[in-house]
Amino acid sequence: MSKKKVWNFIALLSAVLLILPGDSLADESAQLTQGQANPYKVKFGLRLTGGASLLMRNDFNDHLQGLNDFHDESSYFTLDSEFELIKMGMDFGGEILINFMPHFSLGIGAGYIGAEKETFTEYKYWTVDAEMTYHPRFSVIPITLSFYYGIPLGSSMEVVLNAGIGYYIGTVNIDSYYKDVSSGYLSEEEETWSAKSNAFGFHGGIDLEFGIAPNLALVLGAKGRYANLTDLTGDLEWEIDTNYGYSDLGTERDLTLWFGDYEYTTEKYPRLYLSEDKPSSSWWSDVRKAEVNLSGIVFQAGIKVAF
């Protein structure tokens, strides 16, 4: 983790602590220092949540929109349907809670984050009818450490602030299919590429907890997350079939996913590109390694059980 990210997390945690009620931590310290008079017993709990995440701008969507714009704006193509973009993902998690002060707890957890979109476009150029299917998907297991502070609102409701860090273990896959038909000739090509990447990230949010039974609460809330999977390198498997006697298949090892602007005639379009080396031709500009952006806003619901 870079020093900048560490300081960003410290700043976030400090901001959460600064907005807590002024006498709360002092009161808790006083209770602990009273020793035999009123010792606080450490308690444990379980927190289970699930929901949907609204994803921020990412390289996959820019690539798909770039292909849509290219086919739509070029005079050589007639576009019949467009690629759809990835807008939402799934987010599930579970945590063991350690409550070592009144209203102040530590959560150690793991979960699952996933998003995918199988989408296709149809277009024509010259005498060719073409179809392209694109299926990007990623799955991530986050290992998280979170700090929670609850502010009671009445006897059965709390506002809970949280902030924490996470280590994200991810897998990224891209499946694609291309077909063109012209004057009775058919050509089909399939590609499958997969890569693994791990990253550190940060999260923070606010929940409402409603007591619905002894030791059981309903959780409703939202959180923001910042994390990116980078350095995506994996193997590509491909296969070509035709109805005129040609077919072939193969595997290409250690191909990195790159992202940049590709110039066609006088216009530039954002594109993803698989290659061992960084694209360096004059048609490419602003090239960098592609990223899977896990950053976004997560809306979640779940339960919290106290033991």
Coordinates of C-alpha atoms in Angstrom, one line a residue:
M1 CA 0.0 0.0 0.0
S2 CA 1.4 3.4 -0.9
K3 CA 2.1 6.1 1.7
K4 CA -0.5 8.3 0.1
K5 CA -3.3 5.7 0.6
V6 CA -2.2 5.1 4.2
W7 CA -2.5 8.8 5.0
N8 CA -5.8 9.0 3.2
F9 CA -7.2 6.2 5.4
I10 CA -5.8 7.9 8.6
A11 CA -7.5 11.1 7.5
L12 CA -10.8 9.3 6.9
L13 CA -10.7 7.5 10.3
S14 CA -9.7 10.8 12.0
A15 CA -12.7 12.5 10.4
V16 CA -15.1 9.8 11.7
L17 CA -13.7 10.1 15.2
L18 CA -13.8 13.9 15.2
I19 CA -17.5 13.9 14.6
L20 CA -18.4 11.6 17.4
P21 CA -20.1 13.1 20.4
G22 CA -17.5 15.0 22.4
D23 CA -17.9 13.3 25.7
S24 CA -18.5 9.7 24.5
L25 CA -14.9 8.5 24.3
A26 CA -14.1 10.3 27.5
D27 CA -17.0 8.6 29.3
E28 CA -15.9 5.2 27.9
S29 CA -12.3 5.8 29.2
A30 CA -13.7 6.8 32.6
Q31 CA -15.7 3.5 32.7
L32 CA -12.6 1.5 31.9
T33 CA -10.4 3.3 34.4
Q34 CA -12.9 2.7 37.2
G35 CA -11.6 -0.9 37.2
Q36 CA -13.5 -3.0 39.8
A37 CA -16.3 -0.5 40.0
N38 CA -17.8 -1.0 36.5
P39 CA -15.6 -3.1 34.2
Y40 CA -16.7 -3.4 30.6
K41 CA -17.0 -7.0 29.3
V42 CA -15.9 -7.6 25.7
K43 CA -18.8 -8.8 23.6
F44 CA -19.0 -10.5 20.2
G45 CA -21.4 -10.4 17.3
L46 CA -22.0 -11.3 13.7
R47 CA -22.9 -8.9 10.9
L48 CA -24.3 -10.2 7.5
T49 CA -25.1 -7.8 4.7
G50 CA -25.9 -7.9 1.0
G51 CA -26.8 -5.4 -1.7
A52 CA -26.1 -3.7 -5.0
S53 CA -23.2 -1.4 -5.9
L54 CA -23.4 1.4 -8.4
L55 CA -20.1 1.3 -10.3
M56 CA -18.1 4.4 -11.2
R57 CA -16.6 5.0 -14.7
N58 CA -14.4 2.1 -15.8
D59 CA -12.3 1.0 -18.8
F60 CA -14.7 -1.8 -19.9
N61 CA -17.6 0.7 -20.3
D62 CA -15.4 3.2 -22.1
H63 CA -14.3 0.4 -24.5
L64 CA -17.8 -0.7 -25.2
Q65 CA -19.0 2.9 -25.7
G66 CA -16.0 3.5 -28.0
L67 CA -17.0 0.6 -30.2
N68 CA -20.6 1.9 -30.3
D69 CA -19.5 5.4 -31.3
F70 CA -17.1 4.0 -33.9
H71 CA -19.7 1.9 -35.6
D72 CA -22.3 4.6 -35.4
E73 CA -20.1 7.5 -36.7
S74 CA -18.2 5.7 -39.5
S75 CA -19.8 5.8 -42.9
Y76 CA -18.7 2.3 -43.6
F77 CA -21.0 0.7 -41.0
T78 CA -24.7 0.4 -40.5
L79 CA -25.4 -0.2 -36.8
D80 CA -28.5 -2.3 -35.9
S81 CA -27.9 -2.7 -32.1
E82 CA -25.4 -1.4 -29.6
F83 CA -23.5 -2.8 -26.7
E84 CA -25.0 -2.2 -23.2
L85 CA -22.8 -1.0 -20.4
I86 CA -22.0 -2.5 -17.0
K87 CA -23.8 -0.3 -14.4
M88 CA -24.3 -2.4 -11.3
G89 CA -22.7 -5.2 -9.4
M90 CA -23.4 -7.5 -6.4
D91 CA -21.9 -7.0 -2.9
F92 CA -22.2 -9.5 0.0
G93 CA -20.2 -9.7 3.2
G94 CA -20.0 -11.1 6.7
E95 CA -18.1 -9.9 9.7
I96 CA -17.2 -11.0 13.2
L97 CA -17.7 -8.0 15.5
I98 CA -15.7 -7.4 18.6
N99 CA -17.3 -4.8 20.9
F100 CA -14.6 -3.7 23.3
M101 CA -16.2 -0.3 24.3
P102 CA -19.8 0.8 24.6
H103 CA -21.0 1.6 21.0
F104 CA -17.4 1.1 19.6
S105 CA -16.6 -2.2 17.8
L106 CA -14.1 -3.8 15.4
G107 CA -15.2 -5.9 12.4
I108 CA -13.1 -8.6 10.7
G109 CA -14.7 -9.9 7.6
A110 CA -14.8 -11.3 4.1
G111 CA -17.3 -11.2 1.3
Y112 CA -17.9 -11.3 -2.4
I113 CA -18.1 -8.6 -5.0
G114 CA -19.1 -9.4 -8.6
A115 CA -20.2 -7.7 -11.8
E116 CA -20.7 -8.9 -15.4
K117 CA -22.5 -8.1 -18.6
E118 CA -23.1 -10.2 -21.6
T119 CA -23.9 -7.9 -24.4
F120 CA -23.8 -7.8 -28.2
T121 CA -23.9 -5.6 -31.2
E122 CA -25.1 -6.2 -34.8
Y123 CA -23.9 -4.1 -37.8
K124 CA -23.3 -4.3 -41.5
Y125 CA -20.4 -3.2 -43.7
W126 CA -20.3 -3.6 -47.5
T127 CA -21.9 -7.1 -48.1
V128 CA -21.1 -8.4 -44.6
D129 CA -23.6 -9.0 -41.8
A130 CA -21.6 -9.0 -38.5
E131 CA -22.4 -9.8 -34.9
M132 CA -20.1 -9.3 -31.9
T133 CA -20.7 -10.6 -28.4
Y134 CA -18.7 -9.3 -25.5
H135 CA -18.9 -10.7 -21.9
P136 CA -16.6 -9.0 -19.3
R137 CA -17.0 -10.2 -15.7
F138 CA -15.0 -10.0 -12.5
S139 CA -15.3 -11.5 -9.1
V140 CA -13.5 -10.3 -6.0
I141 CA -13.1 -11.6 -2.4
P142 CA -12.5 -8.7 -0.1
I143 CA -10.8 -9.3 3.3
T144 CA -11.8 -6.3 5.4
L145 CA -11.0 -4.6 8.7
S146 CA -13.6 -2.0 9.8
F147 CA -14.2 0.3 12.8
Y148 CA -17.8 1.0 13.9
Y149 CA -19.2 3.7 16.2
G150 CA -22.9 3.7 17.1
I151 CA -24.8 6.7 18.2
P152 CA -28.1 5.7 20.0
L153 CA -31.3 7.3 18.8
G154 CA -33.8 6.0 21.3
S155 CA -34.0 2.6 22.8
S156 CA -34.1 0.5 19.7
M157 CA -32.3 2.5 17.0
E158 CA -28.7 3.5 16.3
V159 CA -26.8 5.5 13.6
V160 CA -23.6 3.7 13.0
L161 CA -20.6 5.3 11.3
N162 CA -17.9 3.1 9.8
A163 CA -14.5 3.2 8.1
G164 CA -11.9 0.6 7.2
I165 CA -9.5 -0.9 4.8
G166 CA -9.6 -4.0 2.6
Y167 CA -7.5 -6.4 0.6
Y168 CA -9.2 -7.4 -2.6
I169 CA -8.4 -10.8 -4.3
G170 CA -9.8 -10.6 -7.8
T171 CA -10.3 -12.5 -11.0
V172 CA -11.1 -10.8 -14.3
N173 CA -12.5 -12.6 -17.4
I174 CA -13.4 -11.5 -20.9
D175 CA -15.2 -13.8 -23.3
S176 CA -15.9 -12.6 -26.8
Y177 CA -17.5 -14.0 -29.9
Y178 CA -17.4 -12.6 -33.5
K179 CA -19.4 -13.8 -36.5
D180 CA -19.7 -12.5 -40.0
V181 CA -21.7 -13.8 -43.0
S182 CA -21.2 -12.7 -46.6
S183 CA -22.5 -14.3 -49.7
G184 CA -23.0 -17.6 -48.0
Y185 CA -19.6 -17.7 -46.3
L186 CA -19.6 -17.9 -42.5
S187 CA -16.7 -17.2 -40.2
E188 CA -16.8 -17.5 -36.4
E189 CA -14.2 -16.6 -33.8
E190 CA -14.2 -17.2 -30.0
E191 CA -11.8 -15.8 -27.4
T192 CA -11.4 -16.4 -23.7
W193 CA -9.0 -14.4 -21.5
S194 CA -8.5 -14.6 -17.7
A195 CA -6.3 -12.8 -15.3
K196 CA -5.8 -12.5 -11.5
S197 CA -5.1 -9.3 -9.6
N198 CA -5.0 -8.2 -5.9
A199 CA -5.3 -4.7 -4.5
F200 CA -5.7 -2.7 -1.3
G201 CA -8.6 -0.3 -0.9
F202 CA -10.7 1.8 1.5
H203 CA -14.3 2.0 2.5
G204 CA -16.5 4.1 4.8
G205 CA -20.2 4.6 5.3
I206 CA -23.2 5.1 7.5
D207 CA -25.9 2.6 8.7
L208 CA -29.2 2.6 10.5
E209 CA -29.7 -0.3 12.9
F210 CA -33.2 -1.1 14.2
G211 CA -33.6 -3.5 17.1
I212 CA -36.2 -6.1 16.2
A213 CA -35.6 -8.7 18.9
P214 CA -33.2 -9.2 21.8
N215 CA -29.7 -9.3 20.4
L216 CA -31.0 -9.0 16.8
A217 CA -31.0 -5.8 14.7
L218 CA -31.9 -5.0 11.1
V219 CA -29.2 -3.1 9.2
L220 CA -29.9 -0.6 6.4
G221 CA -27.1 1.6 5.0
A222 CA -24.7 2.8 2.3
K223 CA -21.0 2.9 1.9
G224 CA -18.4 4.2 -0.5
R225 CA -15.5 2.1 -1.7
Y226 CA -12.2 2.9 -3.4
A227 CA -10.2 0.1 -4.9
N228 CA -8.7 -0.8 -8.4
L229 CA -7.5 -4.1 -9.8
T230 CA -4.4 -3.3 -12.0
D231 CA -1.6 -5.2 -13.8
L232 CA -4.0 -7.6 -15.5
T233 CA -2.0 -10.2 -17.3
G234 CA -3.3 -13.7 -18.3
D235 CA -3.6 -16.3 -21.1
L236 CA -5.8 -16.0 -24.2
E237 CA -7.4 -19.0 -25.7
W238 CA -8.9 -18.6 -29.2
E239 CA -10.7 -20.7 -31.9
I240 CA -11.7 -19.9 -35.5
D241 CA -14.2 -21.9 -37.5
T242 CA -15.5 -21.3 -41.1
N243 CA -17.8 -23.1 -43.5
Y244 CA -15.3 -23.0 -46.3
G245 CA -12.8 -25.5 -44.9
Y246 CA -10.5 -23.4 -42.6
S247 CA -10.3 -23.8 -38.8
D248 CA -7.7 -23.1 -36.2
L249 CA -7.2 -22.7 -32.4
G250 CA -4.4 -21.8 -30.0
T251 CA -3.3 -20.2 -26.7
E252 CA -1.3 -17.1 -26.2
R253 CA 0.5 -16.7 -22.9
D254 CA 1.0 -13.7 -20.6
L255 CA -1.0 -11.1 -22.5
T256 CA -1.5 -7.8 -20.6
L257 CA -4.7 -5.8 -21.0
W258 CA -4.0 -2.2 -22.1
F259 CA -6.3 0.8 -22.4
G260 CA -5.8 3.9 -24.6
D261 CA -7.2 6.0 -27.4
Y262 CA -7.1 4.4 -30.9
E263 CA -7.3 6.8 -33.9
Y264 CA -9.4 5.7 -36.9
T265 CA -9.2 8.3 -39.7
T266 CA -9.5 11.6 -37.8
E267 CA -11.3 10.4 -34.7
K268 CA -10.1 8.8 -31.5
Y269 CA -12.0 6.1 -29.6
P270 CA -11.2 4.5 -26.2
R271 CA -10.1 0.8 -26.7
L272 CA -8.9 -2.2 -24.7
Y273 CA -6.2 -4.2 -26.3
L274 CA -4.4 -7.5 -25.4
S275 CA -0.7 -7.6 -26.0
E276 CA 2.6 -8.7 -24.4
D277 CA 4.0 -5.2 -24.9
K278 CA 2.5 -1.7 -24.6
P279 CA 1.0 -0.6 -28.0
S280 CA 3.4 1.9 -29.5
S281 CA 2.1 2.6 -33.1
S282 CA 1.2 6.1 -34.1
W283 CA -2.6 5.2 -34.0
W284 CA -2.4 4.8 -30.2
S285 CA -2.2 7.5 -27.6
D286 CA -2.5 7.9 -23.8
V287 CA -1.9 4.1 -23.4
R288 CA -1.7 2.7 -19.9
K289 CA -2.4 -0.7 -18.2
A290 CA -6.2 -1.3 -18.0
E291 CA -7.9 -1.3 -14.6
V292 CA -11.0 -2.9 -13.1
N293 CA -12.5 -0.1 -11.0
L294 CA -14.2 -1.4 -7.9
S295 CA -14.9 2.1 -6.6
G296 CA -18.5 3.0 -6.2
I297 CA -21.5 3.4 -3.8
V298 CA -22.9 0.2 -2.2
F299 CA -26.5 0.1 -0.9
Q300 CA -27.0 -2.7 1.5
A301 CA -29.3 -4.4 4.0
G302 CA -28.8 -7.2 6.5
I303 CA -28.8 -8.3 10.1
K304 CA -26.6 -8.0 13.2
V305 CA -26.6 -10.6 15.9
A306 CA -25.1 -10.0 19.3
F307 CA -23.8 -13.0 21.4

